[in-house]
């Protein structure tokens, strides 16, 4: 889970048309740290005097997304419905400084995370990354 003070001013968007159009998802309270994770693969040969390693396959972890429940927000309802149906989409995180991270994800494990009355409920789902992350640093 990323520190919310660092994320202040950032936005989370999703696309169901392969990134042609993005829709901002309101209510996000926590989004995961997006990073490529590779396991090291040992490639030591008998001629080496120390162990040698090379990057292995990317091992995407399941990432939790948590948001305030906005019952009457059509864009959030569309995303929640996609998550309930174990759908897929492209996500884009734009940080306050303009840097972005984009990846395709499968949505899983939708549920209500807490609260009681509609105005206090939170929902969550799991994002399972299915592509590498495309990191773009802003010019400024």
Coordinates of C-alpha atoms in Angstrom, one line a residue:
X1 CA 0.0 0.0 0.0
X2 CA 1.4 3.4 -1.0
X3 CA 1.7 6.2 1.5
X4 CA -1.4 8.5 1.0
X5 CA 0.6 11.6 1.8
X6 CA 2.9 10.9 -1.1
X7 CA -0.1 10.2 -3.3
X8 CA -2.0 13.5 -2.5
X9 CA -2.9 15.1 -5.7
X10 CA -2.6 11.9 -7.8
X11 CA -5.3 10.2 -9.8
X12 CA -6.3 6.7 -10.7
X13 CA -7.9 6.0 -14.1
X14 CA -9.1 3.0 -16.0
X15 CA -9.8 2.2 -19.6
X16 CA -11.9 -0.6 -21.2
X17 CA -10.8 0.3 -24.7
X18 CA -7.1 -0.5 -24.5
X19 CA -6.1 3.0 -23.3
X20 CA -7.8 5.1 -26.0
X21 CA -10.1 6.7 -23.4
X22 CA -9.4 6.8 -19.6
X23 CA -12.0 7.5 -16.9
X24 CA -10.9 8.8 -13.5
X25 CA -12.1 6.6 -10.7
X26 CA -13.1 8.7 -7.7
X27 CA -13.0 7.7 -4.1
X28 CA -9.7 5.9 -4.1
X29 CA -8.2 5.8 -0.6
X30 CA -5.4 3.4 -1.2
X31 CA -3.7 2.1 -4.2
X32 CA -0.8 -0.4 -4.3
X33 CA 2.8 0.2 -5.1
X34 CA 3.2 -0.6 -8.8
X35 CA 6.5 -2.2 -9.5
X36 CA 8.0 -4.9 -11.7
X37 CA 9.2 -7.8 -9.6
X38 CA 11.6 -10.3 -11.1
X39 CA 13.0 -13.4 -9.4
X40 CA 16.8 -13.8 -9.8
X41 CA 17.8 -16.9 -11.6
X42 CA 21.1 -18.4 -10.8
X43 CA 23.4 -18.8 -13.8
X44 CA 26.6 -19.8 -12.0
X45 CA 29.0 -21.9 -14.0
X46 CA 31.7 -24.1 -12.6
X47 CA 34.4 -21.7 -13.9
X48 CA 32.9 -18.8 -11.7
X49 CA 34.3 -18.2 -8.2
X50 CA 31.2 -16.4 -7.0
X51 CA 27.5 -17.0 -7.7
X52 CA 26.1 -15.3 -10.8
X53 CA 22.5 -14.2 -11.3
X54 CA 20.4 -13.0 -14.1
X55 CA 16.9 -11.5 -14.0
X56 CA 14.2 -14.2 -14.3
X57 CA 10.6 -13.9 -15.2
X58 CA 8.4 -11.1 -13.9
X59 CA 6.3 -12.3 -11.0
X60 CA 3.4 -9.8 -10.7
X61 CA 1.8 -9.9 -7.2
X62 CA -1.8 -9.3 -6.5
X63 CA -2.4 -5.7 -5.5
X64 CA -5.2 -4.3 -3.4
X65 CA -7.2 -1.2 -4.4
X66 CA -9.5 0.4 -1.8
X67 CA -12.0 3.2 -2.4
X68 CA -14.9 5.0 -0.7
X69 CA -18.3 3.7 -2.0
X70 CA -20.1 6.2 -4.1
X71 CA -23.4 4.6 -4.9
X72 CA -24.5 7.2 -7.4
X73 CA -21.3 7.7 -9.3
X74 CA -21.8 6.0 -12.7
X75 CA -18.1 5.7 -13.5
X76 CA -17.4 4.0 -10.2
X77 CA -20.4 1.7 -10.6
X78 CA -19.1 0.7 -14.0
X79 CA -15.7 -0.2 -12.5
X80 CA -17.2 -2.0 -9.5
X81 CA -19.4 -4.0 -11.9
X82 CA -16.3 -4.9 -13.9
X83 CA -14.5 -6.0 -10.8
X84 CA -17.5 -8.1 -9.6
X85 CA -17.5 -9.8 -12.9
X86 CA -13.7 -10.5 -12.8
X87 CA -13.2 -8.3 -15.8
X88 CA -10.0 -6.8 -17.3
X89 CA -9.0 -3.3 -18.0
X90 CA -6.0 -1.0 -18.4
X91 CA -5.2 1.2 -15.4
X92 CA -3.2 4.4 -15.3
X93 CA -1.8 6.1 -12.2
X94 CA -0.9 9.8 -12.6
X95 CA 1.2 11.2 -9.8
X96 CA 1.1 14.8 -8.7
X97 CA 4.4 15.5 -10.5
X98 CA 3.0 14.2 -13.8
X99 CA 4.8 10.9 -13.8
X100 CA 2.5 7.9 -14.9
X101 CA 2.4 4.2 -14.6
X102 CA 0.2 2.1 -16.9
X103 CA -0.5 -1.6 -17.0
X104 CA -3.2 -4.1 -18.0
X105 CA -4.9 -5.9 -15.1
X106 CA -7.4 -8.5 -14.3
X107 CA -9.8 -7.6 -11.5
X108 CA -10.6 -10.1 -8.8
X109 CA -11.9 -10.5 -5.2
X110 CA -14.4 -7.5 -5.2
X111 CA -16.0 -6.9 -1.8
X112 CA -17.1 -4.4 0.7
X113 CA -14.2 -3.6 3.0
X114 CA -16.0 -1.8 5.8
X115 CA -18.6 0.7 6.9
X116 CA -22.3 0.5 7.3
X117 CA -24.3 3.2 5.8
X118 CA -23.7 3.8 2.1
X119 CA -21.9 7.1 2.8
X120 CA -19.4 5.3 5.0
X121 CA -18.8 2.1 3.1
X122 CA -15.6 1.2 1.4
X123 CA -15.1 -1.4 -1.4
X124 CA -12.0 -3.1 -2.5
X125 CA -10.8 -5.4 -5.2
X126 CA -7.6 -7.1 -6.3
X127 CA -5.6 -6.0 -9.3
X128 CA -3.6 -8.8 -11.0
X129 CA -1.2 -7.2 -13.4
X130 CA -1.0 -9.0 -16.8
X131 CA 1.5 -6.9 -18.6
X132 CA 4.7 -5.0 -17.8
X133 CA 4.3 -1.6 -16.3
X134 CA 4.8 1.3 -18.7
X135 CA 6.5 4.1 -16.6
X136 CA 6.6 7.6 -18.1
X137 CA 8.4 10.4 -16.3
X138 CA 7.1 13.9 -17.0
X139 CA 9.4 16.5 -18.5
X140 CA 9.1 18.9 -15.6

